[in-house]
Short mmCIF file of N, CA and C in Angstrom, two decimals:
data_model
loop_
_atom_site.label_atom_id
_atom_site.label_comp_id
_atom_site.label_asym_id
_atom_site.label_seq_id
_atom_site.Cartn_x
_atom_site.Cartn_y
_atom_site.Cartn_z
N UNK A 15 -19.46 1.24 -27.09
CA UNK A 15 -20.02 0.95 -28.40
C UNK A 15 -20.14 -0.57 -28.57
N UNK A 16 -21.06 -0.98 -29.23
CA UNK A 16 -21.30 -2.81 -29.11
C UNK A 16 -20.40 -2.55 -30.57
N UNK A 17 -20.10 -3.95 -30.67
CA UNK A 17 -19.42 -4.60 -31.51
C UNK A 17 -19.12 -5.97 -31.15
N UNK A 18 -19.37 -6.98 -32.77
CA UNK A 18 -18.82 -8.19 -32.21
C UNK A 18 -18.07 -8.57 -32.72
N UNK A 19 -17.79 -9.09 -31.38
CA UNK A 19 -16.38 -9.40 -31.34
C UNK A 19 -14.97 -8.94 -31.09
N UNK A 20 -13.84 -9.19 -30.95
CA UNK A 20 -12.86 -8.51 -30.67
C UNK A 20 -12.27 -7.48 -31.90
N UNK A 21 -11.86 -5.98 -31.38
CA UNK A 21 -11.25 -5.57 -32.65
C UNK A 21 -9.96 -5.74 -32.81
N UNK A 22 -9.19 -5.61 -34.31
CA UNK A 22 -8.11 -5.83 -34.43
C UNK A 22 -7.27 -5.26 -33.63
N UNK A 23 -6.29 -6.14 -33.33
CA UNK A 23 -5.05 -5.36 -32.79
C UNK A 23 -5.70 -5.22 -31.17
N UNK A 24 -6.69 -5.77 -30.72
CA UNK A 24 -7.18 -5.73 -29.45
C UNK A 24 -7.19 -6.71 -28.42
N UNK A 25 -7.53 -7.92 -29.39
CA UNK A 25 -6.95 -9.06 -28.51
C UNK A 25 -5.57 -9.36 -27.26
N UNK A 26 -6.36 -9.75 -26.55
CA UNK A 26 -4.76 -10.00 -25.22
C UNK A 26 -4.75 -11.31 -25.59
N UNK A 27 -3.51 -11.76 -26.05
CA UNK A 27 -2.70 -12.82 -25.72
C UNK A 27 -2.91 -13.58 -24.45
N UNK A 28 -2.58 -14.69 -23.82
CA UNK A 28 -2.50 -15.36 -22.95
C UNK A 28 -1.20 -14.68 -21.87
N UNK A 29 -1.81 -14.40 -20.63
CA UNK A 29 -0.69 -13.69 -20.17
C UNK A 29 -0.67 -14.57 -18.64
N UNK A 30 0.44 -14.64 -18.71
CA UNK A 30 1.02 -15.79 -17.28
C UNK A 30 1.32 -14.76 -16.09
N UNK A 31 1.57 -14.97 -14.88
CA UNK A 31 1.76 -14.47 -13.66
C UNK A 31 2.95 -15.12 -13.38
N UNK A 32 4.11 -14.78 -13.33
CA UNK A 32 5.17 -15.13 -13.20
C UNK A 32 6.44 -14.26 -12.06
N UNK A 33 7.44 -15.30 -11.62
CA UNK A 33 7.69 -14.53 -10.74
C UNK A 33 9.37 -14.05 -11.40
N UNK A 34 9.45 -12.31 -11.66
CA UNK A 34 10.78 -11.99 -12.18
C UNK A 34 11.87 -11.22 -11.33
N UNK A 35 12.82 -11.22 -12.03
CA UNK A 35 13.96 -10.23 -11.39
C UNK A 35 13.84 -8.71 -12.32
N UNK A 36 13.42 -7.80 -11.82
CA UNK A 36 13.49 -6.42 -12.67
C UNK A 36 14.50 -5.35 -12.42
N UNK A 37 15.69 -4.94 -13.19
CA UNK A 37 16.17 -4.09 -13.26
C UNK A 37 15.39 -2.75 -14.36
N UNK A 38 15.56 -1.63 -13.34
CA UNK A 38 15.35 -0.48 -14.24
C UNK A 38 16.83 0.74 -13.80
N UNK A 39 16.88 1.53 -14.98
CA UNK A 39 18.18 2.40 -15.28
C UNK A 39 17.42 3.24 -15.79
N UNK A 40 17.79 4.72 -15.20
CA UNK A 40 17.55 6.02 -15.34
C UNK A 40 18.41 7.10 -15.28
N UNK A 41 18.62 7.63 -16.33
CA UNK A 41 19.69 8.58 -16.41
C UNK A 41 19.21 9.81 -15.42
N UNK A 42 20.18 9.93 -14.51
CA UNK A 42 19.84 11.52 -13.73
C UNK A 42 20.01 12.81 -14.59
N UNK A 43 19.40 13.66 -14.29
CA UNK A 43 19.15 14.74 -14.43
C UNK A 43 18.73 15.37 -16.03
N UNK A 44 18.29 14.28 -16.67
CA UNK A 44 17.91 14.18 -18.21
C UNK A 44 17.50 15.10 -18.63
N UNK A 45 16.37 16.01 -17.71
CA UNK A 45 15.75 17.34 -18.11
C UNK A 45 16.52 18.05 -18.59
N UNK A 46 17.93 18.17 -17.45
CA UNK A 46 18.84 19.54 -16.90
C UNK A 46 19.91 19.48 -18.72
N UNK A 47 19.86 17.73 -18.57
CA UNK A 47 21.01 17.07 -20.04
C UNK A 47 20.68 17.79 -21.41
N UNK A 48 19.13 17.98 -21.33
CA UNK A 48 18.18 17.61 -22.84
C UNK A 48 18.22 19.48 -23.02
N UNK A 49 18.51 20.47 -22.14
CA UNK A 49 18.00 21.43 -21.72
C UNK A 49 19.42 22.31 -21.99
N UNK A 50 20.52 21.58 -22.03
CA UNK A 50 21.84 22.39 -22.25
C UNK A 50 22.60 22.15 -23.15
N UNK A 51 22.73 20.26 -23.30
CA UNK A 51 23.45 19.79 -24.60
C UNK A 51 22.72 20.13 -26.00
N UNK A 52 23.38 20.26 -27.19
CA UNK A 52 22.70 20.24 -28.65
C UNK A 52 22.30 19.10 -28.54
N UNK A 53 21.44 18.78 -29.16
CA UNK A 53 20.35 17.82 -29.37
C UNK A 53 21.36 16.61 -30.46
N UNK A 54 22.44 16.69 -30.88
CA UNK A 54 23.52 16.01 -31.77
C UNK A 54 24.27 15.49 -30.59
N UNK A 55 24.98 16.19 -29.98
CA UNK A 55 25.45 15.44 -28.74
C UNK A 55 24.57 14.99 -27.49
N UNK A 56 23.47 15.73 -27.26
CA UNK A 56 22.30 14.71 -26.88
C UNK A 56 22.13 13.23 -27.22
N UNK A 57 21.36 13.18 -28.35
CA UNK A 57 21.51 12.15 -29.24
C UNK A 57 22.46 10.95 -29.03
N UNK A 58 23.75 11.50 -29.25
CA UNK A 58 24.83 10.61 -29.44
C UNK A 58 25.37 9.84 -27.95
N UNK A 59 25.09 11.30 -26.40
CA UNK A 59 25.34 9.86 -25.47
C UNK A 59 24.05 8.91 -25.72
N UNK A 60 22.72 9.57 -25.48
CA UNK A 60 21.56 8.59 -24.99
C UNK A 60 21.93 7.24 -25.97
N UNK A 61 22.20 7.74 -27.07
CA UNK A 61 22.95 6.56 -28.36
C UNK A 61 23.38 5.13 -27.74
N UNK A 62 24.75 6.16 -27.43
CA UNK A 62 25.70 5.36 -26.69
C UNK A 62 25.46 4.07 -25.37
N UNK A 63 24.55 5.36 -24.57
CA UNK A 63 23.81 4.66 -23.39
C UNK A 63 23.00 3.40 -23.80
N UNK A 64 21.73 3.81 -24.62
CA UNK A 64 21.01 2.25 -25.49
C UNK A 64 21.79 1.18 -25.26
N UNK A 65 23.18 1.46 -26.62
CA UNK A 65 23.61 0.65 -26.71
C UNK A 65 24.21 -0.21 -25.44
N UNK A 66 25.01 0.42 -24.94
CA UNK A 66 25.64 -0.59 -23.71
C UNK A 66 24.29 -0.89 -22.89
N UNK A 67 23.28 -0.35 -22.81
CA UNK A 67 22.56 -1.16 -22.19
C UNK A 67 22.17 -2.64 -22.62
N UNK A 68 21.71 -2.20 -23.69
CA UNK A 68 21.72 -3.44 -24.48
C UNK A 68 22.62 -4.43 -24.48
N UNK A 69 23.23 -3.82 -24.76
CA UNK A 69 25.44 -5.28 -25.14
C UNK A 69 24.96 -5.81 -23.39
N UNK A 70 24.77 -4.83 -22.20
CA UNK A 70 25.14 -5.20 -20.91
C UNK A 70 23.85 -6.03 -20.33
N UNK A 71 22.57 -5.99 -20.80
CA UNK A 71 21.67 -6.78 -20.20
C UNK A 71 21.77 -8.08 -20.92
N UNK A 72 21.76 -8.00 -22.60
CA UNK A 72 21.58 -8.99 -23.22
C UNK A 72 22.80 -10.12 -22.95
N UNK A 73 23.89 -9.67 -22.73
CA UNK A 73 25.22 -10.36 -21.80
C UNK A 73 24.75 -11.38 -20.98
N UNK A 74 24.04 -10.71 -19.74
CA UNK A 74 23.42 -11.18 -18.66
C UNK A 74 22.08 -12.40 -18.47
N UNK A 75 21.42 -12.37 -19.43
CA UNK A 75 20.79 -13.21 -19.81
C UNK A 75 19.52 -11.97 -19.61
N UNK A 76 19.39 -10.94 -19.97
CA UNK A 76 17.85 -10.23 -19.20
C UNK A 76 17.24 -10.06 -21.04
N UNK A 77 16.04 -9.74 -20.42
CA UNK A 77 15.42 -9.30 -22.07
C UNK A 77 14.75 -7.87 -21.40
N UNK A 78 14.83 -7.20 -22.38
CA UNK A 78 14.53 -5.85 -22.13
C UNK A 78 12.95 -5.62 -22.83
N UNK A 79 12.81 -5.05 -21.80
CA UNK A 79 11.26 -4.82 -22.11
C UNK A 79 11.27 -3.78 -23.00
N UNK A 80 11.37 -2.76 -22.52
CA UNK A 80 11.11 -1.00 -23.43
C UNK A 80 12.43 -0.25 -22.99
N UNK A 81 12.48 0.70 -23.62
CA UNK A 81 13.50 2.03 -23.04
C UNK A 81 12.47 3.36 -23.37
N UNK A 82 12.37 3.64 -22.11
CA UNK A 82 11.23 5.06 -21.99
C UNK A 82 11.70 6.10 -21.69
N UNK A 83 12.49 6.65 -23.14
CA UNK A 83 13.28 8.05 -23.39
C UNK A 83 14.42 7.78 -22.54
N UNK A 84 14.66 8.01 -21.26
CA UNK A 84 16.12 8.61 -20.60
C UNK A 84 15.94 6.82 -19.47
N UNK A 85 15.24 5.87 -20.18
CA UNK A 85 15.03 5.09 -18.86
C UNK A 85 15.01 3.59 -19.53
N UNK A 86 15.62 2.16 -18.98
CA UNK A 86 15.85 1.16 -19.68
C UNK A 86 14.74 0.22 -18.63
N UNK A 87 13.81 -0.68 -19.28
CA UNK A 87 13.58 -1.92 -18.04
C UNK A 87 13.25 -3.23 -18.64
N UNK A 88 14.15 -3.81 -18.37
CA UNK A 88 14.73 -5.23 -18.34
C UNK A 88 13.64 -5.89 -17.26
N UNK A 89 14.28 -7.34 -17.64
CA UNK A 89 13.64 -8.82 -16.79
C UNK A 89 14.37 -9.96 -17.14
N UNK A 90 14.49 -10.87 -15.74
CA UNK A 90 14.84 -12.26 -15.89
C UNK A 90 13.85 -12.91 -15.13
N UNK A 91 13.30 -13.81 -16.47
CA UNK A 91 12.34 -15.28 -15.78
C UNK A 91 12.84 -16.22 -14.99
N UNK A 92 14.07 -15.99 -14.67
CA UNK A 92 15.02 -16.67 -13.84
C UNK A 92 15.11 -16.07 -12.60
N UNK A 93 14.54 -16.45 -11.60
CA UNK A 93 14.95 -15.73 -10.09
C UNK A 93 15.75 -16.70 -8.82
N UNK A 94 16.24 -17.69 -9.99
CA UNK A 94 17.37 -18.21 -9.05
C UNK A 94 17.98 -17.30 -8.30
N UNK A 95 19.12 -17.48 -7.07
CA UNK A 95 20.07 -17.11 -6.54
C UNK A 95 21.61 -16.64 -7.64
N UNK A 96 21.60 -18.14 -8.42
CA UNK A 96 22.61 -17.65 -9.42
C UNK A 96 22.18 -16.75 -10.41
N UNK A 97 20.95 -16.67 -10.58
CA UNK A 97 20.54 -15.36 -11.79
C UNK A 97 20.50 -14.14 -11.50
N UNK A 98 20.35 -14.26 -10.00
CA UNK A 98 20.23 -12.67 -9.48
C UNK A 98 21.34 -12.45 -9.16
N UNK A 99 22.44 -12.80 -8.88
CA UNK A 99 24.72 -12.64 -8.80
C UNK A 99 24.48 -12.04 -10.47
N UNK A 100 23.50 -12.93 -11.72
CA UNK A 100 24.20 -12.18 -12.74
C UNK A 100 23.52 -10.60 -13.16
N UNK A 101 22.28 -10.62 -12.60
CA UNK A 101 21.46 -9.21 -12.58
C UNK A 101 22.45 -8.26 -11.44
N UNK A 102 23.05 -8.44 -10.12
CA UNK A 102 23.88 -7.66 -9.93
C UNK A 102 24.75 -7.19 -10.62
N UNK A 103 25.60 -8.43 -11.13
CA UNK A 103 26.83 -7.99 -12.32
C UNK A 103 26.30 -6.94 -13.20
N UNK A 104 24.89 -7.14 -13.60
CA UNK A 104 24.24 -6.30 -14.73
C UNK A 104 24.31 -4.81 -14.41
N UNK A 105 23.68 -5.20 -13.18
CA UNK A 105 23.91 -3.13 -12.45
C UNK A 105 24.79 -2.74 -12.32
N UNK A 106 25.86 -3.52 -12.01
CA UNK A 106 27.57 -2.97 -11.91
C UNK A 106 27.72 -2.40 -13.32
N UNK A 107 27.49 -3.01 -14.00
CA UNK A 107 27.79 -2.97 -15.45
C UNK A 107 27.38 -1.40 -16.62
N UNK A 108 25.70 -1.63 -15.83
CA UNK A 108 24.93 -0.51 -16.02
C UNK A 108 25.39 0.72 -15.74
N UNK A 109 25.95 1.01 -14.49
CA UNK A 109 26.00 2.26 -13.69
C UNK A 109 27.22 2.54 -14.61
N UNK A 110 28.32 1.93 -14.52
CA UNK A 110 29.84 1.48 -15.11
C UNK A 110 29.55 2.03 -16.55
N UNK A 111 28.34 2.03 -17.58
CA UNK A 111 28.36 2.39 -19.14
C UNK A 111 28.64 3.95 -18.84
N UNK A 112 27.59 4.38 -17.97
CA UNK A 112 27.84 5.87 -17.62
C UNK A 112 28.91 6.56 -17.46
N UNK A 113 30.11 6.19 -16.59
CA UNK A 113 31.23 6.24 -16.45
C UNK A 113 32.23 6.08 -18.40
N UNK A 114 31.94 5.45 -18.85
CA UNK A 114 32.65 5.13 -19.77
C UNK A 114 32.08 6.23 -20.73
N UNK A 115 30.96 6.47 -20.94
CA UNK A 115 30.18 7.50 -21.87
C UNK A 115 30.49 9.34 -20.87
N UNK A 116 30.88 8.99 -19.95
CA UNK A 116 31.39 10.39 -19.40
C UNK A 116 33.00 10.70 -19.97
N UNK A 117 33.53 9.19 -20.22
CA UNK A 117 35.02 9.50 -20.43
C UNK A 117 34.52 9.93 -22.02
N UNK A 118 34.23 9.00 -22.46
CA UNK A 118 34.36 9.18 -24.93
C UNK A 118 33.54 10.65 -24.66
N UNK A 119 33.10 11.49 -24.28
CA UNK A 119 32.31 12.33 -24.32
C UNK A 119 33.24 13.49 -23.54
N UNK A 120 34.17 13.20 -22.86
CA UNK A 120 34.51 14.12 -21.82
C UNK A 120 34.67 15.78 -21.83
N UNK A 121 34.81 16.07 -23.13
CA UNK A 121 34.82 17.31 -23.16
C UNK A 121 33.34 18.05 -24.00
N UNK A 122 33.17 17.35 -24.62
CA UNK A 122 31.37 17.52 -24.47
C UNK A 122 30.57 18.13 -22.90
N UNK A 123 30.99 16.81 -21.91
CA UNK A 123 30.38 17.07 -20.07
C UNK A 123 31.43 18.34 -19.69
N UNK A 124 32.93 18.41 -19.99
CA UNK A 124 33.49 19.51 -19.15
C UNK A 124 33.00 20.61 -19.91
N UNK A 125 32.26 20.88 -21.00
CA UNK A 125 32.33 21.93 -21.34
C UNK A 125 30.91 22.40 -20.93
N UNK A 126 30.15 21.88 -20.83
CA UNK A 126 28.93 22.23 -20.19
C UNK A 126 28.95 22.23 -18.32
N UNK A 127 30.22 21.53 -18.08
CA UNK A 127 29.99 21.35 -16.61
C UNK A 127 28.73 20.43 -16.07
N UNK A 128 28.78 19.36 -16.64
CA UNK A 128 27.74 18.13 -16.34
C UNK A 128 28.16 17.19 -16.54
N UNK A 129 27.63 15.82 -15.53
CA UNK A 129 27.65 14.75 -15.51
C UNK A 129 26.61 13.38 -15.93
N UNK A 130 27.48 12.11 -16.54
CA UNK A 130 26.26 11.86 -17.35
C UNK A 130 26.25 10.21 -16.16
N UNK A 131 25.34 10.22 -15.40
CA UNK A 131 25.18 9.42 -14.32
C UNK A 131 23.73 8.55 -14.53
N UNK A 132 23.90 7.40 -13.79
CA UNK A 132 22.52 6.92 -13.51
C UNK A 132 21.82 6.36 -12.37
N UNK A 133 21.03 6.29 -12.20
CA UNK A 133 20.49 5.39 -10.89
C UNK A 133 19.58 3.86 -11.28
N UNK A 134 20.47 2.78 -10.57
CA UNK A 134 19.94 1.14 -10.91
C UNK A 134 19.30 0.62 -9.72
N UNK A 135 18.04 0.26 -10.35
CA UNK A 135 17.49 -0.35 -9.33
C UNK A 135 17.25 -1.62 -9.36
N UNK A 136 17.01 -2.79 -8.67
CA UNK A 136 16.48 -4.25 -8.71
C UNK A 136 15.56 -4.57 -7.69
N UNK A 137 14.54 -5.57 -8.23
CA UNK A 137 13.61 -5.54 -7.60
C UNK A 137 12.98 -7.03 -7.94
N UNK A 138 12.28 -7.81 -7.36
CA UNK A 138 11.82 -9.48 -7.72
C UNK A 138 10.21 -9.09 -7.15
N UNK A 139 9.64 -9.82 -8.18
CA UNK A 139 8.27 -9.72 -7.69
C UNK A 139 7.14 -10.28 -8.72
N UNK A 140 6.24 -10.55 -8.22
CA UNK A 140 5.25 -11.48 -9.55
C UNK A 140 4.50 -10.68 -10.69
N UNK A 141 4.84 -10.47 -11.79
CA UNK A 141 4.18 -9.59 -12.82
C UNK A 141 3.07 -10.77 -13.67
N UNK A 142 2.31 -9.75 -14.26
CA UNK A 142 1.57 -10.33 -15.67
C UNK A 142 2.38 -10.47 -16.63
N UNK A 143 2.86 -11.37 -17.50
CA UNK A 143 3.80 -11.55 -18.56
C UNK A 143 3.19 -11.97 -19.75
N UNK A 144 3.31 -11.63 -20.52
CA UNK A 144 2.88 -11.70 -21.80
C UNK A 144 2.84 -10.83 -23.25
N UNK A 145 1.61 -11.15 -23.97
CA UNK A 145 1.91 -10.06 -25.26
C UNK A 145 0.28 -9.86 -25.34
N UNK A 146 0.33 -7.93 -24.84
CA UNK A 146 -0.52 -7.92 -25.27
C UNK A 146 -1.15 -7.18 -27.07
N UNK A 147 -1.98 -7.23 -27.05
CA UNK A 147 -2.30 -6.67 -28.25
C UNK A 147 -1.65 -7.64 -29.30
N UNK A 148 -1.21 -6.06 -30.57
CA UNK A 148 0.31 -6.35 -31.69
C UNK A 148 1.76 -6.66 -31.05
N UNK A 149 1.52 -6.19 -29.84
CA UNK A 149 2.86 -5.60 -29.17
C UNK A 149 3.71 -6.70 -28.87
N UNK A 150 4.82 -6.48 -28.76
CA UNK A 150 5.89 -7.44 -28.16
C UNK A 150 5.68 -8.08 -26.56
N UNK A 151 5.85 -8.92 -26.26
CA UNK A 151 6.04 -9.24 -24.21
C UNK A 151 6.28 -8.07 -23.98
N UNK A 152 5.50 -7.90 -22.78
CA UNK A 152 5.59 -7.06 -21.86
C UNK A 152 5.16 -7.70 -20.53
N UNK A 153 5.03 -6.79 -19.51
CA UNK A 153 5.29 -7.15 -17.74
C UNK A 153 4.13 -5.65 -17.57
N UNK A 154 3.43 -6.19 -16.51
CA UNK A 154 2.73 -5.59 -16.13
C UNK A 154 2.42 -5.92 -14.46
N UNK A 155 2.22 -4.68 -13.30
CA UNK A 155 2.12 -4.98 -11.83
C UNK A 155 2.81 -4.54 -11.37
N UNK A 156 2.46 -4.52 -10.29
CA UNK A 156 2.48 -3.48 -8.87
C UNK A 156 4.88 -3.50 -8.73
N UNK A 157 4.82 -5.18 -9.11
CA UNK A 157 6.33 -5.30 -9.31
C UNK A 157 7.21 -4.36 -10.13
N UNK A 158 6.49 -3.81 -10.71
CA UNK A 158 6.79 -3.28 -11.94
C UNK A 158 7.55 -1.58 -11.47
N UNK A 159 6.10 -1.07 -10.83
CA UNK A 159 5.71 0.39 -10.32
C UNK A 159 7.06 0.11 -9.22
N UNK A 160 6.90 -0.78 -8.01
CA UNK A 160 7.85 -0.89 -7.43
C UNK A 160 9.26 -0.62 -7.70
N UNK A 161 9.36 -1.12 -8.73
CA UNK A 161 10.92 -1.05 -9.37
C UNK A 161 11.13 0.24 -9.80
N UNK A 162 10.24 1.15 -10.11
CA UNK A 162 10.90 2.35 -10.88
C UNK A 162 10.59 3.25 -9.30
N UNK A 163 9.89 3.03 -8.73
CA UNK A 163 10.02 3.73 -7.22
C UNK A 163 11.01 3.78 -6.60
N UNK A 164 11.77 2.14 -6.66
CA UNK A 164 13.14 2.17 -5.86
C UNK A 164 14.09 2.91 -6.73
N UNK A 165 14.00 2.78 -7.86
CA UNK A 165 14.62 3.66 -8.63
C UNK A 165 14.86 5.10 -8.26
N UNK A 166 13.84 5.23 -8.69
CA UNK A 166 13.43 6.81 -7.91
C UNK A 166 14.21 7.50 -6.43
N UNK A 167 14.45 6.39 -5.30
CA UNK A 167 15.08 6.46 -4.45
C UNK A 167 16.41 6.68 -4.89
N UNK A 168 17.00 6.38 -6.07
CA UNK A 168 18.58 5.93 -6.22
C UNK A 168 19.05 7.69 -5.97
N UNK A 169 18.07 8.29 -6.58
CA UNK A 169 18.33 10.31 -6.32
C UNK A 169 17.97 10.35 -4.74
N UNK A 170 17.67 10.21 -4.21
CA UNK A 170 16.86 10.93 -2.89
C UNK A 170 17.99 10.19 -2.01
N UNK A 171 18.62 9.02 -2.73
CA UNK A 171 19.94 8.27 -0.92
C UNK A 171 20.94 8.48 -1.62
N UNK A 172 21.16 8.97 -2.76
CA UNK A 172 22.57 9.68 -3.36
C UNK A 172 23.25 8.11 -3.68
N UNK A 173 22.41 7.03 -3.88
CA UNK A 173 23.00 5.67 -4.12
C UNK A 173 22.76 5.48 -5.72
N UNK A 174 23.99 4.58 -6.26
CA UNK A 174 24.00 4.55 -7.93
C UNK A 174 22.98 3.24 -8.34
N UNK A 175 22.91 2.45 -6.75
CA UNK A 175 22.04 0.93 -7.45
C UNK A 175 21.83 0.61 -5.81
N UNK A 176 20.47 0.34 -5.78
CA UNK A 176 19.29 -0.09 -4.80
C UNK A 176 18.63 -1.31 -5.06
N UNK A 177 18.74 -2.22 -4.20
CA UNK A 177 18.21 -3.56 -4.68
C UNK A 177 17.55 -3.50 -3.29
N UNK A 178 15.74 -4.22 -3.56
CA UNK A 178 15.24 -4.72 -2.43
C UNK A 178 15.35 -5.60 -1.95
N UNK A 179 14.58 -5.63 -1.04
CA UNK A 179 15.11 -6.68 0.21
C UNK A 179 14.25 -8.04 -0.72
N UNK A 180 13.10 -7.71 -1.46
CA UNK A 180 12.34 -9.05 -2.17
C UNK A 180 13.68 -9.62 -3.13
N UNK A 181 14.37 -8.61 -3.47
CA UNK A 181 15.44 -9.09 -4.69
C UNK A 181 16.48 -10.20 -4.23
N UNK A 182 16.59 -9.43 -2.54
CA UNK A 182 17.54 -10.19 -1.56
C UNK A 182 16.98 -11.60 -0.70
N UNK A 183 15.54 -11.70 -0.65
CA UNK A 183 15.36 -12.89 0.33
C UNK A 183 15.05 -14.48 -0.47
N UNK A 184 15.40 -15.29 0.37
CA UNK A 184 16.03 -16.69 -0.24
C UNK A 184 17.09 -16.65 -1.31
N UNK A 185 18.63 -16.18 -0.68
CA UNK A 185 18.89 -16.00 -1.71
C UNK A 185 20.40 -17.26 -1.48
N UNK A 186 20.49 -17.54 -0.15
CA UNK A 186 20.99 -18.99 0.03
C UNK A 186 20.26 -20.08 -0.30
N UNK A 187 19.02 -19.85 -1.10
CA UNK A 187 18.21 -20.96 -1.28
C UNK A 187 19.01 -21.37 -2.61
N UNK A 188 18.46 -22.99 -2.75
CA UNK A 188 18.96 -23.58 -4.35
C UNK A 188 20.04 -23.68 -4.76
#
């Protein structure tokens, strides 16, 4: 349809190519979670989970992009060597909320016979950064997709946190 000019709320912002550190966190088996727990104790871990994600990235220096239902993804514009020691700490940290939300919950999980686990991934790579639209910063690129892929792996190698080898190289540098 012609129109001139840009419509509201359509405009892209100025968006930079930048190179980040991306953690993403995904609760396992969310379907199996959403599918047995009441939707009140549902609720109250994913609650729980938010939160320490939050308290645990914002700690770290990361800013969180979105949380997409059962799934958190963070970034640091910092891809020092020392920023990525504190994005590890972050995944320790991450995997570690789970553990703590299995204990305050514990008879909630024993009584269903489930566990409330996650898989962390990290990943460095050059995104689009910016704001588009109304919307807040966001990250956009292939870095991006990458990260929730390795993710994805954290189920298939029975591992709680997967960092790539991009996350890992030059990392005696600086």
């Amino acid at each position: 349809l012609p129109h001139d000019g840009p419509r509201a709320g359509t405009e892209t912002q100025e968006m930079q190519v930048v190179p980040m550190s991306i953690p993403a966190s995904d609760i396992r088996g969310f379907t199996r979670l959403s599918e047995v727990l009441p939707p009140d104790e549902l609720a109250q871990a994913i609650g729980s989970w938010y939160s320490y994600c939050d308290q645990v990235l914002t700690e770290h220096g990361a800013a969180i992009d979105k949380f997409i239902g059962d799934a958190v993804l963070a970034y640091w514009t910092d891809v020092s060597p020392n920023a990525r020691q504190w994005a590890l700490s972050a995944a320790r940290y991450l995997r570690e909320s789970c553990s703590l939300i299995q204990e305050e919950m514990k008879f909630t999980f024993e009584r269903y016979d489930m566990e409330f686990t996650s898989g962390v991934a990290l990943h460095m790579g050059e995104v689009s950064w910016g704001q588009l639209g109304q919307g807040g910063l966001t990250m956009l690129g292939d870095a991006v997709n990458t990260t929730f892929r390795i993710q994805n792996l954290t189920r298939q190698l029975g591992s709680d946190i997967l960092v790539s080898s991009d996350f890992l190289s030059g990392w005696k540098e600086g």
